[in-house]
PDB file of C-alpha atoms in Angstrom:
ATOM      1  CA  ALA A  22     -19.537 -29.861  -3.908  1.00 70.00           C
ATOM      2  CA  GLN A  23     -17.129 -27.004  -4.367  1.00 76.00           C
ATOM      3  CA  SER A  24     -13.428 -27.713  -3.991  1.00 87.00           C
ATOM      4  CA  VAL A  25      -9.937 -26.504  -4.805  1.00 93.00           C
ATOM      5  CA  THR A  26      -7.107 -28.796  -5.832  1.00 95.00           C
ATOM      6  CA  GLN A  27      -3.449 -27.917  -5.891  1.00 95.00           C
ATOM      7  CA  LEU A  28      -1.906 -30.773  -7.766  1.00 91.00           C
ATOM      8  CA  ASP A  29       1.653 -30.404  -6.497  1.00 94.00           C
ATOM      9  CA  SER A  30       2.467 -30.392  -2.810  1.00 93.00           C
ATOM     10  CA  GLN A  31       6.111 -29.515  -3.467  1.00 95.00           C
ATOM     11  CA  VAL A  32       7.837 -27.859  -6.396  1.00 97.00           C
ATOM     12  CA  PRO A  33      11.646 -27.647  -6.372  1.00 97.00           C
ATOM     13  CA  VAL A  34      13.186 -25.352  -8.951  1.00 97.00           C
ATOM     14  CA  PHE A  35      16.522 -23.691  -9.606  1.00 97.00           C
ATOM     15  CA  GLU A  36      16.985 -19.965  -9.333  1.00 97.00           C
ATOM     16  CA  GLU A  37      16.130 -18.002 -12.488  1.00 97.00           C
ATOM     17  CA  ALA A  38      14.119 -20.899 -13.903  1.00 98.00           C
ATOM     18  CA  PRO A  39      10.429 -20.488 -14.761  1.00 98.00           C
ATOM     19  CA  VAL A  40       7.812 -22.017 -12.520  1.00 98.00           C
ATOM     20  CA  GLU A  41       4.135 -22.923 -12.711  1.00 97.00           C
ATOM     21  CA  LEU A  42       2.033 -23.833  -9.701  1.00 98.00           C
ATOM     22  CA  ARG A  43      -1.186 -25.543 -10.644  1.00 98.00           C
ATOM     23  CA  CYS A  44      -4.646 -24.947  -9.261  1.00 97.00           C
ATOM     24  CA  ASN A  45      -7.966 -26.408 -10.326  1.00 96.00           C
ATOM     25  CA  TYR A  46     -11.370 -25.811  -8.839  1.00 94.00           C
ATOM     26  CA  SER A  47     -14.782 -27.359  -8.974  1.00 91.00           C
ATOM     27  CA  SER A  48     -17.878 -25.208  -8.938  1.00 84.00           C
ATOM     28  CA  SER A  49     -21.280 -24.908 -10.542  1.00 79.00           C
ATOM     29  CA  VAL A  50     -21.378 -21.130 -10.054  1.00 80.00           C
ATOM     30  CA  SER A  51     -19.144 -18.227 -10.932  1.00 80.00           C
ATOM     31  CA  VAL A  52     -16.024 -17.822  -8.858  1.00 84.00           C
ATOM     32  CA  TYR A  53     -13.487 -15.349  -7.642  1.00 88.00           C
ATOM     33  CA  LEU A  54      -9.940 -16.730  -7.553  1.00 91.00           C
ATOM     34  CA  PHE A  55      -6.959 -15.851  -5.408  1.00 93.00           C
ATOM     35  CA  TRP A  56      -3.372 -16.805  -4.856  1.00 96.00           C
ATOM     36  CA  TYR A  57      -1.781 -16.185  -1.484  1.00 94.00           C
ATOM     37  CA  VAL A  58       1.818 -16.631  -0.371  1.00 95.00           C
ATOM     38  CA  GLN A  59       2.884 -17.608   3.126  1.00 92.00           C
ATOM     39  CA  TYR A  60       6.439 -17.205   4.339  1.00 90.00           C
ATOM     40  CA  PRO A  61       7.537 -19.247   7.385  1.00 84.00           C
ATOM     41  CA  ASN A  62       5.753 -18.288  10.583  1.00 77.00           C
ATOM     42  CA  GLN A  63       3.808 -15.542   8.873  1.00 83.00           C
ATOM     43  CA  GLY A  64       0.272 -14.907   7.735  1.00 85.00           C
ATOM     44  CA  LEU A  65      -0.944 -14.929   4.162  1.00 88.00           C
ATOM     45  CA  GLN A  66      -0.148 -12.208   1.681  1.00 90.00           C
ATOM     46  CA  LEU A  67      -2.372 -11.680  -1.337  1.00 90.00           C
ATOM     47  CA  LEU A  68      -0.366 -12.249  -4.529  1.00 94.00           C
ATOM     48  CA  LEU A  69      -3.094 -11.669  -7.056  1.00 93.00           C
ATOM     49  CA  LYS A  70      -6.770 -12.105  -7.688  1.00 90.00           C
ATOM     50  CA  TYR A  71      -9.219 -12.695 -10.488  1.00 91.00           C
ATOM     51  CA  LEU A  72     -12.595 -11.061 -10.026  1.00 85.00           C
ATOM     52  CA  SER A  73     -13.728 -10.387 -13.587  1.00 84.00           C
ATOM     53  CA  GLY A  74     -12.482  -9.028 -16.891  1.00 87.00           C
ATOM     54  CA  SER A  75      -9.160 -10.045 -18.395  1.00 90.00           C
ATOM     55  CA  THR A  76      -8.343 -13.654 -17.686  1.00 92.00           C
ATOM     56  CA  LEU A  77      -4.632 -12.898 -17.325  1.00 96.00           C
ATOM     57  CA  VAL A  78      -3.947 -11.192 -14.047  1.00 95.00           C
ATOM     58  CA  LYS A  79      -0.672  -9.808 -12.837  1.00 96.00           C
ATOM     59  CA  GLY A  80       0.273  -9.659  -9.201  1.00 94.00           C
ATOM     60  CA  ILE A  81       3.109  -8.658  -6.968  1.00 93.00           C
ATOM     61  CA  ASN A  82       6.661  -9.972  -7.112  1.00 92.00           C
ATOM     62  CA  GLY A  83       6.452 -10.700 -10.844  1.00 96.00           C
ATOM     63  CA  PHE A  84       3.794 -13.406 -10.556  1.00 97.00           C
ATOM     64  CA  GLU A  85       0.877 -13.793 -12.918  1.00 97.00           C
ATOM     65  CA  ALA A  86      -2.003 -16.212 -13.294  1.00 97.00           C
ATOM     66  CA  GLU A  87      -4.463 -17.100 -15.991  1.00 96.00           C
ATOM     67  CA  PHE A  88      -8.085 -17.990 -15.419  1.00 95.00           C
ATOM     68  CA  ASN A  89      -9.238 -20.730 -17.744  1.00 94.00           C
ATOM     69  CA  LYS A  90     -12.939 -21.260 -17.332  1.00 91.00           C
ATOM     70  CA  SER A  91     -13.211 -24.255 -19.642  1.00 92.00           C
ATOM     71  CA  GLN A  92     -10.478 -26.082 -17.748  1.00 93.00           C
ATOM     72  CA  THR A  93     -11.532 -24.645 -14.379  1.00 94.00           C
ATOM     73  CA  SER A  94      -7.946 -23.728 -13.687  1.00 96.00           C
ATOM     74  CA  PHE A  95      -6.044 -20.774 -12.274  1.00 97.00           C
ATOM     75  CA  HIS A  96      -2.361 -21.644 -12.582  1.00 97.00           C
ATOM     76  CA  LEU A  97       0.271 -19.342 -11.121  1.00 98.00           C
ATOM     77  CA  ARG A  98       3.402 -18.564 -13.124  1.00 98.00           C
ATOM     78  CA  LYS A  99       6.652 -16.675 -12.845  1.00 98.00           C
ATOM     79  CA  PRO A 100       9.175 -16.539 -15.695  1.00 97.00           C
ATOM     80  CA  SER A 101      12.254 -16.372 -13.457  1.00 97.00           C
ATOM     81  CA  VAL A 102      12.223 -17.205  -9.759  1.00 97.00           C
ATOM     82  CA  HIS A 103      14.469 -15.932  -6.994  1.00 97.00           C
ATOM     83  CA  ILE A 104      15.628 -17.544  -3.784  1.00 96.00           C
ATOM     84  CA  SER A 105      13.319 -15.182  -1.950  1.00 95.00           C
ATOM     85  CA  ASP A 106      10.300 -16.775  -3.651  1.00 97.00           C
ATOM     86  CA  THR A 107      10.748 -19.850  -1.478  1.00 96.00           C
ATOM     87  CA  ALA A 108       7.463 -20.096   0.411  1.00 96.00           C
ATOM     88  CA  GLU A 109       4.123 -21.877   0.601  1.00 94.00           C
ATOM     89  CA  TYR A 110       1.577 -20.840  -2.011  1.00 96.00           C
ATOM     90  CA  PHE A 111      -2.158 -21.270  -1.545  1.00 95.00           C
ATOM     91  CA  CYS A 112      -4.838 -21.095  -4.183  1.00 96.00           C
ATOM     92  CA  ALA A 113      -8.244 -20.036  -2.886  1.00 92.00           C
ATOM     93  CA  VAL A 114     -11.704 -19.691  -4.314  1.00 90.00           C
ATOM     94  CA  SER A 115     -14.668 -17.622  -3.297  1.00 84.00           C
ATOM     95  CA  PHE A 116     -17.966 -18.419  -4.863  1.00 74.00           C
ATOM     96  CA  TYR A 117     -20.180 -15.736  -6.330  1.00 64.00           C
ATOM     97  CA  GLY A 118     -23.094 -15.324  -4.003  1.00 58.00           C
ATOM     98  CA  GLY A 119     -21.402 -17.567  -1.475  1.00 55.00           C
ATOM     99  CA  SER A 120     -21.924 -17.168   2.203  1.00 53.00           C
ATOM    100  CA  GLN A 121     -20.160 -14.039   3.403  1.00 54.00           C
ATOM    101  CA  GLY A 122     -17.260 -14.402   1.046  1.00 65.00           C
ATOM    102  CA  ASN A 123     -15.934 -17.606   2.556  1.00 77.00           C
ATOM    103  CA  LEU A 124     -12.732 -18.773   0.977  1.00 85.00           C
ATOM    104  CA  ILE A 125     -11.987 -22.379   0.211  1.00 88.00           C
ATOM    105  CA  PHE A 126      -8.267 -23.064   0.199  1.00 91.00           C
ATOM    106  CA  GLY A 127      -6.223 -25.634  -1.608  1.00 93.00           C
ATOM    107  CA  LYS A 128      -3.764 -27.661   0.425  1.00 91.00           C
ATOM    108  CA  GLY A 129      -0.855 -25.501  -0.633  1.00 94.00           C
ATOM    109  CA  THR A 130       2.267 -25.917  -2.740  1.00 96.00           C
ATOM    110  CA  LYS A 131       5.681 -25.512  -1.218  1.00 95.00           C
ATOM    111  CA  LEU A 132       7.988 -23.787  -3.676  1.00 97.00           C
ATOM    112  CA  SER A 133      11.677 -24.377  -2.980  1.00 97.00           C
ATOM    113  CA  VAL A 134      14.085 -22.311  -5.043  1.00 97.00           C
ATOM    114  CA  LYS A 135      17.626 -23.646  -5.079  1.00 96.00           C
ATOM    115  CA  PRO A 136      20.756 -21.708  -6.066  1.00 94.00           C
TER     116      PRO A 136
ATOM    117  CA  GLY B  15      -3.837  -0.120   2.323  1.00 64.00           C
ATOM    118  CA  ALA B  16      -5.856  -3.045   3.681  1.00 80.00           C
ATOM    119  CA  VAL B  17      -3.585  -3.872   6.593  1.00 87.00           C
ATOM    120  CA  VAL B  18      -4.641  -6.368   9.224  1.00 92.00           C
ATOM    121  CA  SER B  19      -2.775  -6.460  12.504  1.00 93.00           C
ATOM    122  CA  GLN B  20      -2.843  -9.546  14.712  1.00 95.00           C
ATOM    123  CA  HIS B  21      -1.535  -9.622  18.257  1.00 96.00           C
ATOM    124  CA  PRO B  22       0.283 -11.332  19.850  1.00 96.00           C
ATOM    125  CA  SER B  23       2.426 -13.045  17.259  1.00 94.00           C
ATOM    126  CA  TRP B  24       3.491 -15.750  19.670  1.00 95.00           C
ATOM    127  CA  VAL B  25       2.142 -16.802  23.031  1.00 96.00           C
ATOM    128  CA  ILE B  26       3.086 -19.560  25.438  1.00 96.00           C
ATOM    129  CA  CYS B  27       0.682 -20.441  28.219  1.00 95.00           C
ATOM    130  CA  LYS B  28       0.079 -23.083  30.838  1.00 96.00           C
ATOM    131  CA  SER B  29      -2.591 -25.710  30.402  1.00 96.00           C
ATOM    132  CA  GLY B  30      -5.919 -24.546  31.806  1.00 96.00           C
ATOM    133  CA  THR B  31      -5.385 -20.846  31.232  1.00 96.00           C
ATOM    134  CA  SER B  32      -7.146 -18.648  28.693  1.00 96.00           C
ATOM    135  CA  VAL B  33      -5.516 -16.725  25.882  1.00 97.00           C
ATOM    136  CA  LYS B  34      -6.916 -13.789  23.920  1.00 97.00           C
ATOM    137  CA  ILE B  35      -5.843 -12.990  20.371  1.00 97.00           C
ATOM    138  CA  GLU B  36      -6.715  -9.676  18.758  1.00 97.00           C
ATOM    139  CA  CYS B  37      -7.315  -8.954  15.102  1.00 96.00           C
ATOM    140  CA  ARG B  38      -7.544  -5.372  13.903  1.00 95.00           C
ATOM    141  CA  SER B  39      -8.149  -3.842  10.502  1.00 91.00           C
ATOM    142  CA  LEU B  40      -5.951  -0.750  10.557  1.00 91.00           C
ATOM    143  CA  ASP B  41      -7.064   1.248   7.560  1.00 86.00           C
ATOM    144  CA  PHE B  42     -10.471  -0.045   6.618  1.00 85.00           C
ATOM    145  CA  GLN B  43     -13.719  -1.119   8.175  1.00 86.00           C
ATOM    146  CA  ALA B  44     -14.405  -4.819   8.221  1.00 86.00           C
ATOM    147  CA  THR B  45     -17.946  -5.959   8.758  1.00 82.00           C
ATOM    148  CA  THR B  46     -16.754  -9.535   8.570  1.00 88.00           C
ATOM    149  CA  MET B  47     -13.677 -11.159  10.035  1.00 92.00           C
ATOM    150  CA  PHE B  48     -12.638 -14.769   9.812  1.00 93.00           C
ATOM    151  CA  TRP B  49     -10.635 -16.988  12.141  1.00 95.00           C
ATOM    152  CA  TYR B  50      -8.565 -19.836  10.784  1.00 94.00           C
ATOM    153  CA  ARG B  51      -6.451 -22.544  12.320  1.00 94.00           C
ATOM    154  CA  GLN B  52      -3.433 -23.973  10.558  1.00 90.00           C
ATOM    155  CA  PHE B  53      -1.715 -27.186  11.565  1.00 85.00           C
ATOM    156  CA  PRO B  54       1.922 -27.726  10.597  1.00 81.00           C
ATOM    157  CA  LYS B  55       2.406 -28.162   6.881  1.00 77.00           C
ATOM    158  CA  GLN B  56      -1.323 -28.012   6.230  1.00 82.00           C
ATOM    159  CA  SER B  57      -3.778 -25.596   4.764  1.00 85.00           C
ATOM    160  CA  LEU B  58      -5.975 -23.173   6.624  1.00 87.00           C
ATOM    161  CA  MET B  59      -9.135 -24.464   8.242  1.00 89.00           C
ATOM    162  CA  LEU B  60     -11.909 -21.974   8.774  1.00 91.00           C
ATOM    163  CA  MET B  61     -13.003 -21.971  12.403  1.00 94.00           C
ATOM    164  CA  ALA B  62     -15.598 -19.235  12.461  1.00 93.00           C
ATOM    165  CA  THR B  63     -16.954 -16.167  10.741  1.00 91.00           C
ATOM    166  CA  SER B  64     -17.321 -13.079  12.857  1.00 89.00           C
ATOM    167  CA  ASN B  65     -19.762 -10.313  12.049  1.00 85.00           C
ATOM    168  CA  GLU B  66     -19.684  -6.979  13.815  1.00 82.00           C
ATOM    169  CA  GLY B  67     -22.401  -6.704  16.409  1.00 81.00           C
ATOM    170  CA  SER B  68     -23.686 -10.253  16.113  1.00 84.00           C
ATOM    171  CA  LYS B  69     -22.789 -13.749  17.193  1.00 87.00           C
ATOM    172  CA  ALA B  70     -20.086 -15.576  15.319  1.00 91.00           C
ATOM    173  CA  THR B  71     -20.903 -18.458  13.017  1.00 91.00           C
ATOM    174  CA  TYR B  72     -18.829 -21.513  13.845  1.00 94.00           C
ATOM    175  CA  GLU B  73     -17.842 -24.252  11.461  1.00 91.00           C
ATOM    176  CA  GLN B  74     -18.876 -27.786  12.189  1.00 91.00           C
ATOM    177  CA  GLY B  75     -16.700 -29.410  14.806  1.00 92.00           C
ATOM    178  CA  VAL B  76     -15.451 -26.164  16.347  1.00 94.00           C
ATOM    179  CA  GLU B  77     -16.372 -25.799  20.017  1.00 93.00           C
ATOM    180  CA  LYS B  78     -18.121 -22.497  20.609  1.00 93.00           C
ATOM    181  CA  ASP B  79     -17.440 -22.524  24.318  1.00 94.00           C
ATOM    182  CA  LYS B  80     -13.743 -23.152  23.867  1.00 95.00           C
ATOM    183  CA  PHE B  81     -13.133 -20.622  21.117  1.00 96.00           C
ATOM    184  CA  LEU B  82     -14.965 -17.447  22.097  1.00 95.00           C
ATOM    185  CA  ILE B  83     -15.182 -14.807  19.391  1.00 94.00           C
ATOM    186  CA  ASN B  84     -16.162 -11.209  19.904  1.00 91.00           C
ATOM    187  CA  HIS B  85     -16.480  -8.675  17.124  1.00 89.00           C
ATOM    188  CA  ALA B  86     -17.193  -5.515  19.050  1.00 83.00           C
ATOM    189  CA  SER B  87     -16.395  -2.947  16.398  1.00 89.00           C
ATOM    190  CA  LEU B  88     -15.802  -2.600  12.678  1.00 88.00           C
ATOM    191  CA  THR B  89     -12.059  -2.795  13.244  1.00 91.00           C
ATOM    192  CA  LEU B  90     -11.605  -5.344  16.021  1.00 93.00           C
ATOM    193  CA  SER B  91     -12.352  -9.011  16.532  1.00 94.00           C
ATOM    194  CA  THR B  92     -10.975 -11.161  19.316  1.00 95.00           C
ATOM    195  CA  LEU B  93     -10.550 -14.902  19.695  1.00 97.00           C
ATOM    196  CA  THR B  94     -10.262 -16.266  23.223  1.00 97.00           C
ATOM    197  CA  VAL B  95      -9.063 -19.811  23.673  1.00 97.00           C
ATOM    198  CA  THR B  96     -10.528 -20.806  27.014  1.00 96.00           C
ATOM    199  CA  SER B  97      -8.999 -23.425  29.296  1.00 96.00           C
ATOM    200  CA  ALA B  98      -6.313 -24.130  26.745  1.00 95.00           C
ATOM    201  CA  HIS B  99      -4.789 -27.587  26.470  1.00 95.00           C
ATOM    202  CA  PRO B 100      -1.741 -28.832  24.565  1.00 95.00           C
ATOM    203  CA  GLU B 101      -3.921 -30.027  21.689  1.00 94.00           C
ATOM    204  CA  ASP B 102      -4.988 -26.416  21.142  1.00 95.00           C
ATOM    205  CA  SER B 103      -1.420 -25.535  20.222  1.00 95.00           C
ATOM    206  CA  SER B 104      -1.512 -24.294  16.663  1.00 94.00           C
ATOM    207  CA  PHE B 105      -1.104 -21.324  14.362  1.00 93.00           C
ATOM    208  CA  TYR B 106      -4.188 -19.106  14.390  1.00 96.00           C
ATOM    209  CA  ILE B 107      -4.745 -16.618  11.585  1.00 94.00           C
ATOM    210  CA  CYS B 108      -7.409 -13.971  11.234  1.00 95.00           C
ATOM    211  CA  SER B 109      -8.593 -12.178   8.145  1.00 93.00           C
ATOM    212  CA  ALA B 110     -10.820  -9.199   7.510  1.00 91.00           C
ATOM    213  CA  MET B 111     -13.067  -8.577   4.593  1.00 86.00           C
ATOM    214  CA  VAL B 112     -13.639  -5.161   3.132  1.00 74.00           C
ATOM    215  CA  ALA B 113     -17.111  -3.964   4.009  1.00 61.00           C
ATOM    216  CA  GLY B 114     -19.627  -5.091   1.459  1.00 57.00           C
ATOM    217  CA  GLY B 115     -21.688  -3.031  -0.918  1.00 52.00           C
ATOM    218  CA  PRO B 116     -22.426  -2.952  -4.612  1.00 46.00           C
ATOM    219  CA  GLY B 117     -19.518  -4.599  -6.365  1.00 48.00           C
ATOM    220  CA  ALA B 118     -17.969  -6.032  -3.193  1.00 54.00           C
ATOM    221  CA  LYS B 119     -15.679  -8.799  -4.237  1.00 61.00           C
ATOM    222  CA  ASN B 120     -15.153 -10.878  -1.122  1.00 68.00           C
ATOM    223  CA  ILE B 121     -11.483  -9.997  -0.727  1.00 79.00           C
ATOM    224  CA  GLN B 122      -9.959 -11.125   2.541  1.00 85.00           C
ATOM    225  CA  TYR B 123      -6.813  -9.593   3.975  1.00 88.00           C
ATOM    226  CA  PHE B 124      -4.882 -11.654   6.469  1.00 91.00           C
ATOM    227  CA  GLY B 125      -3.095 -10.976   9.704  1.00 93.00           C
ATOM    228  CA  ALA B 126       0.396 -12.309  10.363  1.00 92.00           C
ATOM    229  CA  GLY B 127      -0.881 -15.094  12.580  1.00 93.00           C
ATOM    230  CA  THR B 128      -0.473 -16.093  16.216  1.00 95.00           C
ATOM    231  CA  ARG B 129       1.474 -19.137  17.254  1.00 94.00           C
ATOM    232  CA  LEU B 130      -0.030 -20.609  20.407  1.00 96.00           C
ATOM    233  CA  SER B 131       1.950 -23.082  22.452  1.00 96.00           C
ATOM    234  CA  VAL B 132       0.186 -24.654  25.427  1.00 96.00           C
ATOM    235  CA  LEU B 133       2.455 -26.358  27.924  1.00 95.00           C
TER     236      LEU B 133
END
């Protein structure tokens, strides 16, 4: 079965510190990978995506992620966080050839940036 | 580009009434739209997949007669919660997928969500 695991439900960090939000997936076929951010009472905003090519992808707001096929991971990183990065972050996977592009979401990681 | 508008953002209704939520792709055509439900502090649960001009495909456990989905055009899908009850209170989010074709990469763009409160 295909699944997405976000290992940390909450990540507290101080402002200007680096952060890594972990995401692992399970699949027997090729995947497309996404990170979305959700601010309180809002929808999801696409941070970045991996479709093919370079395994290091850069997104908005200074975030980047690296696709590691051997470890089936797609961890999200930012070298220096801001208070405004406080939000819920969701990793999602779409499977190549999957039904109509359905996304499977992880359970989310709440990033709390403290001053 | 790739903006999805969802309306209303917040609705309060009485038990037994019906509520319609609209999802529009503003600057692209979406052959496929998705409807999700999100409970507090949880992830998104796919409710149904909506294809323009055809019947929606519902996920297991989602009542088709309670959650009516219409995808009348390439830019509009609607979700109607019929005879709403307090347990239907939730955050509903739609997404739209860029029309497929060679090289389509299954990218979904999300609306801002609708918070439904049933009294």
